[in-house]
Amino acid sequence: MDFAPTPRQQAMLDAAEDIMRVHRERQEARGQDENSRFPRELSASLGEAGLLTLWADPDVADPFSCASLVQELVGYHDGTAASILFVNNAASAILSRGCSSPLNRDVLDQACRGKINFSFAVTEPEAGSDVAALQTTAQADGEGFVVNGVKSYATGAADADYILIVALTSTDGPAKGGTSLFLVPGDAAGLTKRKLVKPTGDAHATCKLTLEDVRVPSDHLVGEHNGAWRLLFLGGVVERLLVAAVSVGVAQRAFDQARDFLSERKQFGQSIIEFQAVNHRLADHLSEIEAMRWLTRHAAWSADCGIDAPSRINMAKLFASERGSAIVSDLMRLVGGRGYFPDDPLNLAAREIGLSLFAGGSSEIQRNGIARGLMATPAAMK
Ligand SMILES: Cc1cc2nc3c(=O)[nH]c(=O)nc-3n(C[C@H](O)[C@H](O)[C@H](O)COP(=O)(O)OP(=O)(O)OC[C@H]3O[C@@H](n4cnc5c(N)ncnc54)[C@H](O)[C@@H]3O)c2cc1C
C-alpha cells in the first residue's frame, strides 16, 4: 500500500500551502482589525487554484482524497480559510451533480475560476437534524418560483454571490419526494440576512436568512424539480468528510502549539514537557490525532473507490470531531492560565473545533447513520 500523496494531490497541497503563506503575510501586514472582514483575495486564490470546486473538475478523479488532504492542511493554518473551503466545496459538489441549466453551468464555471462564493442553507428553525421537516416553500409562478421561509444558519451568506437554498416544491407526500434546490442570488429582492454573533469565524459570517416572496427564474433550479434528496445526500457526505479533515488539521495545530509552549516554559527547574504526567498526556493525544487522520483519509479513499463510503465517513466524522474537541480542550488546560483568554491560540483552536460537533450533523446523527448500516444487512446474510 502506498500512503504518499499522488503527484496531483501533492501539487494541490503545495498550491494550498503557498496560498496560506500569502494570506498569513497579508493578515500580518494589515493587523488584527482586518480579521473580521471577508477575505475576498484569499477566496479568489483558493478558487483559481481549483480548491473550492474539487467535485466539479473532471480531471480530479479522486475528489474525496484531494479534499480531505487539502482541508486538513488548510484547517491547520486558518479557520476562516477552512470554512470557505468547506462551504464552497459542499455547494459546488451539489451544483456539479445537478447542473440542469445554462445558468447553472455558467455559475459553476465562474466558481471554478474563483469568481463566485457560495453559501448553503438547509437548516431551519423547525428542521435541524430532521431535514425532512423543512417548511420553506418554493411555489411555481409563471416563469419561475416564489420562495418563502426562514433558514436559521447559513455560513458565508453575508458575502455569498449565490445561496443554495433547499425548499419544498410539493406538499403531496413526504418531503423527500417534494423538495428542490435553488440558486438564490445573494442580493435577491425579499432576502434579508442577519449576521449571528459566533465565538469565532466572523470573517465568514453565519447568517439567519428570511425569504419573503423571493422570485427566482426557473433556470435557477438545481437538478430536477422535486429531486433534491439525492443531491442533498451527496452534500451531506462531502460535508461530513470535510468536517473530519478540518478536525484533524485544527487538532494538529493545537498540539504543535502546546508542545512548543510546554517545551519552552519551565516550572520547578525544568521544562513542563519533561514531567511524565504531561508528556504521557501528549503521547496519548498525538496517537489519537494520528488515528483521526488515517480514519479520515481511509474514509476518503473508500469514497473515491465507491466502497461503503457513507458509513466510513460517518465514523471518521464522529471520531475526529469528538476526540479532536476533547484533545484540544485538554491541550488548552495543559498550557495553564493563558489558555483561558480568547486571544490565546489554544483558546481559538478550541472554539474553532467546537463547531465540528454540529457541522454536517451532530454526533447522535452520525451514530444513527452507522447504526442503520448495522441493521440493514445482518453479517450472516452477506
Ligand atoms: C456556527 C454554525 C454554522 C452553521 N452553518 C450552517 C450552514 O451553513 N448551513 C446549514 O444548513 N446549517 C448550518 N448549521 C446548522 C447545523 O448543521 C445544525 O446545527 C445541525 O445540523 C444540528 O441541528 P440543530 O442545531 O437544529 O439541532 P437539533 O436537530 O435540534 O438537535 C438538538 C439535539 O438533539 C439531538 N438529536 C436530534 N435528533 C436526534 C435523534 N434522532 N437521535 C438522537 N439525538 C438527536 C442532536 O444530536 C442535538 O444534540 C450551522 C450551525 C452552526 C452552529
Coordinates of C-alpha atoms and ligand atoms in Angstrom, one line a residue:
M1 CA 0.0 0.0 0.0
D2 CA 1.2 3.5 -0.9
F3 CA 0.1 6.2 1.6
A4 CA 2.0 9.0 0.0
P5 CA 0.0 11.8 -1.9
T6 CA -0.1 11.3 -5.6
P7 CA 1.7 13.9 -7.8
R8 CA -1.7 15.7 -8.4
Q9 CA -2.6 15.6 -4.7
Q10 CA 0.9 16.9 -3.8
A11 CA 0.5 19.8 -6.4
M12 CA -2.7 20.8 -4.7
L13 CA -1.1 20.7 -1.2
D14 CA 1.7 22.8 -2.5
A15 CA -0.7 25.3 -4.0
A16 CA -2.7 25.4 -0.8
E17 CA 0.4 25.9 1.3
D18 CA 1.5 28.9 -0.9
I19 CA -1.9 30.5 -0.7
M20 CA -1.9 30.1 3.1
R21 CA 1.5 31.7 3.4
V22 CA 0.4 34.7 1.3
H23 CA -2.7 35.0 3.4
R24 CA -0.7 35.0 6.6
E25 CA 1.6 37.7 5.3
R26 CA -1.3 39.8 4.2
Q27 CA -3.0 39.4 7.6
E28 CA 0.2 40.3 9.5
A29 CA 0.6 43.5 7.3
R30 CA -3.0 44.6 7.9
G31 CA -3.3 43.8 11.6
Q32 CA -5.9 42.1 13.7
D33 CA -8.7 44.5 12.8
E34 CA -8.9 43.0 9.4
N35 CA -9.6 39.5 10.8
S36 CA -13.4 40.1 10.7
R37 CA -13.5 41.1 7.1
F38 CA -14.4 38.5 4.4
P39 CA -11.0 37.8 2.7
R40 CA -12.1 38.0 -0.9
E41 CA -8.5 37.8 -2.1
L42 CA -8.0 34.5 -0.2
S43 CA -11.2 33.0 -1.5
A44 CA -10.3 34.1 -5.1
S45 CA -6.8 32.4 -4.8
L46 CA -8.3 29.2 -3.5
G47 CA -10.9 29.3 -6.2
E48 CA -8.4 30.0 -9.0
A49 CA -6.4 27.0 -7.8
G50 CA -9.5 24.8 -8.2
L51 CA -9.6 24.1 -4.5
L52 CA -13.2 25.3 -3.9
T53 CA -14.7 23.2 -6.6
L54 CA -13.0 19.8 -6.4
W55 CA -16.1 17.8 -7.4
A56 CA -16.7 20.0 -10.4
D57 CA -13.3 19.5 -12.1
P58 CA -13.5 16.5 -14.4
D59 CA -9.7 16.0 -14.2
V60 CA -9.9 15.3 -10.5
A61 CA -10.7 11.5 -10.3
D62 CA -10.2 11.3 -6.5
P63 CA -12.1 14.4 -5.1
F64 CA -12.7 12.9 -1.7
S65 CA -9.0 12.2 -1.1
C66 CA -7.9 15.5 -2.6
A67 CA -10.4 17.4 -0.4
S68 CA -9.5 15.5 2.7
L69 CA -5.8 16.3 2.3
V70 CA -6.3 20.0 1.4
Q71 CA -9.0 20.6 4.1
E72 CA -6.7 19.1 6.7
L73 CA -3.8 21.3 5.6
V74 CA -5.9 24.5 5.4
G75 CA -7.6 23.7 8.7
Y76 CA -4.1 23.5 10.2
H77 CA -3.3 27.0 9.0
D78 CA -6.5 29.1 9.3
G79 CA -10.1 28.7 10.4
T80 CA -11.6 31.2 8.0
A81 CA -9.9 29.6 5.0
A82 CA -11.1 26.2 6.2
S83 CA -14.7 27.4 6.4
I84 CA -14.6 28.9 2.9
L85 CA -13.2 25.7 1.6
F86 CA -15.8 23.6 3.4
V87 CA -18.9 25.6 2.3
N88 CA -17.9 26.1 -1.3
N89 CA -16.9 22.5 -1.9
A90 CA -20.1 21.2 -0.4
A91 CA -22.3 23.6 -2.5
S92 CA -20.3 23.2 -5.7
A93 CA -20.3 19.4 -5.4
I94 CA -24.1 19.5 -5.4
L95 CA -24.2 22.0 -8.2
S96 CA -21.9 20.0 -10.4
R97 CA -24.0 16.9 -10.0
G98 CA -27.2 18.8 -10.5
C99 CA -26.2 21.2 -13.3
S100 CA -29.6 21.4 -15.1
S101 CA -29.5 24.7 -17.0
P102 CA -27.1 27.0 -18.9
L103 CA -27.3 29.4 -15.9
N104 CA -26.1 26.5 -13.5
R105 CA -23.2 25.7 -15.8
D106 CA -22.2 29.4 -16.1
V107 CA -22.3 29.8 -12.3
L108 CA -20.3 26.6 -11.8
D109 CA -17.8 27.7 -14.5
Q110 CA -17.3 31.1 -12.7
A111 CA -16.9 29.3 -9.4
C112 CA -14.2 27.1 -10.9
R113 CA -12.3 30.3 -11.8
G114 CA -12.6 31.7 -8.3
K115 CA -15.2 34.4 -9.2
I116 CA -18.1 33.1 -7.2
N117 CA -18.7 32.3 -3.5
F118 CA -21.5 30.1 -2.3
S119 CA -23.4 29.6 0.9
F120 CA -25.6 26.5 1.5
A121 CA -28.8 26.9 3.5
V122 CA -30.6 23.8 4.7
T123 CA -31.2 24.2 8.5
E124 CA -34.4 25.9 9.6
P125 CA -36.0 26.8 13.0
E126 CA -38.1 23.5 12.9
A127 CA -35.7 21.4 10.7
G128 CA -32.2 20.9 12.1
S129 CA -31.2 17.2 12.3
D130 CA -34.6 16.3 10.8
V131 CA -34.0 18.0 7.4
A132 CA -37.3 16.5 6.1
A133 CA -39.2 18.7 8.5
L134 CA -38.4 21.8 6.4
Q135 CA -41.0 24.4 5.9
T136 CA -39.5 26.8 3.3
T137 CA -41.6 26.7 0.2
A138 CA -40.9 27.5 -3.5
Q139 CA -44.1 27.9 -5.4
A140 CA -44.2 27.7 -9.2
D141 CA -45.3 31.0 -10.5
G142 CA -45.2 31.9 -14.2
E143 CA -41.6 31.6 -15.5
G144 CA -40.1 30.8 -12.1
F145 CA -40.6 30.2 -8.4
V146 CA -41.5 32.3 -5.4
V147 CA -39.6 31.3 -2.2
N148 CA -40.8 32.0 1.3
G149 CA -39.2 30.8 4.6
V150 CA -36.5 31.1 7.2
K151 CA -33.1 29.5 7.3
S152 CA -31.5 29.5 10.7
Y153 CA -27.8 29.2 9.9
A154 CA -26.2 29.9 6.5
T155 CA -22.4 30.2 6.8
G156 CA -20.9 32.6 4.3
A157 CA -24.2 34.0 3.3
A158 CA -23.3 37.6 4.1
D159 CA -20.8 37.7 1.3
A160 CA -22.1 34.9 -1.0
D161 CA -22.8 35.6 -4.6
Y162 CA -25.3 32.7 -4.6
I163 CA -27.0 30.9 -1.8
L164 CA -28.0 27.3 -2.4
I165 CA -31.5 27.0 -0.8
V166 CA -33.5 23.9 -0.1
A167 CA -37.2 24.3 -0.4
L168 CA -40.5 22.3 -0.6
T169 CA -41.9 22.3 -4.1
S170 CA -44.6 19.8 -3.4
T171 CA -46.6 19.1 -0.3
D172 CA -48.2 15.9 -1.7
G173 CA -46.4 13.1 0.2
P174 CA -43.2 13.0 2.1
A175 CA -40.7 15.9 1.8
K176 CA -38.1 13.5 0.3
G177 CA -40.0 13.4 -3.0
G178 CA -41.1 17.0 -2.9
T179 CA -38.0 19.1 -2.3
S180 CA -35.9 21.1 -4.7
L181 CA -32.7 23.2 -4.7
F182 CA -32.4 26.7 -6.0
L183 CA -29.5 29.1 -6.6
V184 CA -30.7 32.3 -5.0
P185 CA -28.6 35.4 -5.7
G186 CA -27.1 36.9 -2.6
D187 CA -28.7 40.3 -3.4
A188 CA -32.2 39.0 -4.3
A189 CA -35.1 41.3 -3.5
G190 CA -37.0 39.9 -0.5
L191 CA -33.9 38.2 1.0
T192 CA -32.9 39.5 4.4
K193 CA -29.6 38.4 6.1
R194 CA -28.9 38.9 9.8
K195 CA -25.3 38.2 10.9
L196 CA -25.2 36.0 14.0
V197 CA -22.6 36.5 16.8
K198 CA -20.2 33.5 16.8
P199 CA -17.4 32.6 19.2
T200 CA -15.0 32.7 16.2
G201 CA -15.2 32.9 12.4
D202 CA -16.7 36.4 11.9
A203 CA -14.9 36.8 8.6
H204 CA -17.0 34.0 7.2
A205 CA -20.2 35.1 8.9
T206 CA -23.1 32.8 9.7
C207 CA -26.5 34.4 9.0
K208 CA -30.1 33.9 9.7
L209 CA -32.0 34.3 6.4
T210 CA -35.5 35.4 5.9
L211 CA -37.0 34.9 2.4
E212 CA -40.2 36.9 1.7
D213 CA -41.6 36.4 -1.8
V214 CA -38.1 36.0 -3.3
R215 CA -38.6 35.4 -7.0
V216 CA -36.1 33.1 -8.8
P217 CA -36.3 32.3 -12.5
S218 CA -36.8 28.6 -13.4
D219 CA -33.2 28.3 -14.7
H220 CA -32.1 28.8 -11.1
L221 CA -33.5 25.4 -10.2
V222 CA -30.6 23.0 -9.5
G223 CA -31.2 19.4 -10.5
E224 CA -34.6 18.0 -11.1
H225 CA -37.8 19.6 -9.8
N226 CA -38.7 17.6 -6.6
G227 CA -35.3 15.9 -6.9
A228 CA -33.2 17.5 -4.2
W229 CA -32.8 14.5 -1.9
R230 CA -30.2 12.6 -3.9
L231 CA -28.1 15.8 -4.2
L232 CA -28.5 16.6 -0.5
F233 CA -27.3 13.1 0.3
L234 CA -24.0 13.8 -1.6
G235 CA -23.7 17.2 0.0
G236 CA -24.0 15.6 3.5
V237 CA -21.4 13.0 2.7
V238 CA -19.0 15.7 1.4
E239 CA -19.7 18.0 4.5
R240 CA -19.0 15.2 7.0
L241 CA -15.7 14.2 5.4
L242 CA -14.6 17.8 5.3
V243 CA -15.5 18.3 9.0
A244 CA -13.5 15.2 9.9
A245 CA -10.5 16.5 7.9
V246 CA -10.6 20.0 9.4
S247 CA -10.8 18.5 12.9
V248 CA -7.5 16.7 12.2
G249 CA -5.9 20.0 11.0
V250 CA -7.1 22.0 13.9
A251 CA -6.1 19.4 16.5
Q252 CA -2.6 19.0 15.0
R253 CA -2.1 22.8 15.0
A254 CA -3.2 23.0 18.7
F255 CA -0.9 20.0 19.5
D256 CA 2.1 21.6 17.9
Q257 CA 1.5 25.0 19.6
A258 CA 1.0 23.3 23.0
R259 CA 4.1 21.1 22.6
D260 CA 6.2 24.2 21.7
F261 CA 5.0 26.2 24.7
L262 CA 5.4 23.3 27.1
S263 CA 8.9 22.7 25.9
E264 CA 9.9 26.3 26.5
R265 CA 8.1 27.0 29.7
K266 CA 9.9 25.9 32.9
Q267 CA 8.5 25.3 36.3
F268 CA 10.2 23.6 39.3
G269 CA 13.5 24.0 37.4
Q270 CA 12.6 22.0 34.3
S271 CA 10.6 22.2 31.1
I272 CA 7.0 21.3 31.8
I273 CA 7.1 18.8 28.9
E274 CA 9.6 16.8 30.9
F275 CA 7.0 15.9 33.6
Q276 CA 5.8 12.5 32.8
A277 CA 2.2 13.4 33.9
V278 CA 2.3 15.9 31.0
N279 CA 4.3 14.1 28.3
H280 CA 2.1 10.9 28.7
R281 CA -0.9 13.0 28.0
L282 CA 0.7 14.5 24.9
A283 CA 1.7 11.0 23.8
D284 CA -2.0 9.9 24.1
H285 CA -3.2 13.0 22.2
L286 CA -0.7 12.5 19.4
S287 CA -1.6 8.9 19.0
E288 CA -5.3 9.8 18.7
I289 CA -4.7 12.6 16.2
E290 CA -2.9 10.1 14.1
A291 CA -5.9 7.7 14.4
M292 CA -8.2 10.6 13.4
R293 CA -6.0 11.4 10.4
W294 CA -5.9 7.8 9.0
L295 CA -9.6 7.1 9.7
T296 CA -10.4 10.2 7.7
R297 CA -8.0 9.6 4.8
H298 CA -9.2 5.9 4.6
A299 CA -12.8 7.0 4.5
A300 CA -11.9 9.5 1.7
W301 CA -10.1 6.8 -0.2
S302 CA -13.2 4.5 0.3
A303 CA -15.4 7.1 -1.2
D304 CA -13.2 7.6 -4.2
C305 CA -13.3 3.8 -4.7
G306 CA -17.1 3.6 -4.0
I307 CA -16.7 1.2 -1.0
D308 CA -19.2 1.7 1.8
A309 CA -18.3 5.3 1.9
P310 CA -21.2 7.0 3.8
S311 CA -20.8 4.7 6.8
R312 CA -17.0 5.1 7.0
I313 CA -17.3 8.8 6.6
N314 CA -19.9 8.9 9.5
M315 CA -17.3 7.0 11.6
A316 CA -14.5 9.4 10.7
K317 CA -16.6 12.5 11.4
L318 CA -17.8 11.1 14.7
F319 CA -14.4 10.1 15.9
A320 CA -12.4 13.1 14.6
S321 CA -14.9 15.7 15.9
E322 CA -15.4 14.0 19.3
R323 CA -11.8 13.2 20.0
G324 CA -10.5 16.3 18.4
S325 CA -12.7 18.5 20.6
A326 CA -11.7 16.6 23.7
I327 CA -8.0 16.8 22.8
V328 CA -7.9 20.5 22.1
S329 CA -9.9 21.2 25.3
D330 CA -7.3 19.2 27.3
L331 CA -4.4 21.0 25.5
M332 CA -5.9 24.3 26.4
R333 CA -5.9 23.3 30.0
L334 CA -2.3 21.9 29.8
V335 CA -0.9 25.3 28.8
G336 CA -2.2 26.8 32.1
G337 CA -4.0 30.2 32.7
R338 CA -3.0 31.7 29.3
G339 CA -5.4 29.2 27.6
Y340 CA -8.4 30.9 29.3
F341 CA -8.0 34.1 27.3
P342 CA -9.8 34.5 24.0
D343 CA -6.6 35.8 22.2
D344 CA -4.7 32.6 23.1
P345 CA -4.1 30.3 20.1
L346 CA -5.2 27.2 22.1
N347 CA -8.4 29.0 23.1
L348 CA -9.0 29.9 19.4
A349 CA -8.5 26.3 18.3
A350 CA -11.0 25.1 21.0
R351 CA -13.6 27.5 19.7
E352 CA -12.9 26.5 16.1
I353 CA -13.1 22.8 16.6
G354 CA -16.3 23.1 18.7
L355 CA -18.2 23.7 15.5
S356 CA -17.2 20.2 14.2
L357 CA -19.6 18.7 16.7
F358 CA -22.6 20.2 14.8
A359 CA -21.5 21.0 11.3
G360 CA -22.6 18.2 8.9
G361 CA -24.8 16.8 11.7
S362 CA -24.4 16.1 15.4
S363 CA -22.7 13.0 16.8
E364 CA -26.0 11.4 17.5
I365 CA -26.9 11.7 13.8
Q366 CA -23.6 10.1 12.8
R367 CA -24.3 7.2 15.2
N368 CA -27.8 6.8 13.7
G369 CA -26.2 6.5 10.3
I370 CA -23.6 4.0 11.4
A371 CA -26.3 2.0 13.3
R372 CA -28.6 2.0 10.3
G373 CA -25.9 0.2 8.3
L374 CA -25.5 -2.4 11.1
M375 CA -29.2 -3.2 11.0
A376 CA -29.5 -3.2 7.2
T377 CA -27.8 -6.4 6.3
P378 CA -27.1 -9.0 9.1
A379 CA -23.5 -10.2 8.7
A380 CA -24.6 -13.8 8.5
M381 CA -26.7 -13.0 5.4
K382 CA -23.9 -11.2 3.4
Ligands
LIG1 C1 -21.8 28.0 13.6 C2 -22.8 27.2 12.8 C3 -22.8 27.3 11.4 C4 -23.7 26.5 10.7 N1 -23.8 26.7 9.3 C5 -24.7 26.1 8.6 C6 -24.9 26.3 7.2 O1 -24.1 27.0 6.6 N2 -25.9 25.7 6.6 C7 -26.8 24.9 7.2 O2 -27.8 24.4 6.6 N3 -26.7 24.7 8.5 C8 -25.7 25.2 9.2 N4 -25.6 25.0 10.6 C9 -26.5 24.1 11.2 C10 -26.0 22.7 11.7 O3 -25.9 21.9 10.5 C11 -27.0 22.2 12.7 O4 -26.8 22.9 13.9 C12 -27.0 20.7 12.9 O5 -27.5 20.0 11.8 C13 -27.9 20.4 14.1 O6 -29.2 20.9 14.0 P1 -29.8 21.8 15.2 O7 -28.8 22.7 15.7 O8 -31.1 22.3 14.8 O9 -30.0 20.7 16.4 P2 -31.3 19.7 16.6 O10 -31.5 18.9 15.4 O11 -32.4 20.5 17.2 O12 -30.7 18.8 17.7 C14 -30.6 19.1 19.1 C15 -30.0 17.9 19.9 O13 -30.9 16.8 19.7 C16 -30.1 15.7 19.2 N5 -30.9 14.9 18.3 C17 -31.7 15.3 17.3 N6 -32.2 14.3 16.6 C18 -31.8 13.2 17.3 C19 -32.0 11.8 17.1 N7 -32.8 11.3 16.1 N8 -31.4 10.9 17.9 C20 -30.6 11.4 19.0 N9 -30.4 12.7 19.2 C21 -31.0 13.6 18.3 C22 -28.9 16.3 18.5 O14 -27.9 15.5 18.4 C23 -28.6 17.5 19.3 O15 -27.8 17.2 20.4 C24 -24.6 25.6 11.4 C25 -24.5 25.5 12.7 C26 -23.7 26.3 13.5 C27 -23.6 26.1 15.0

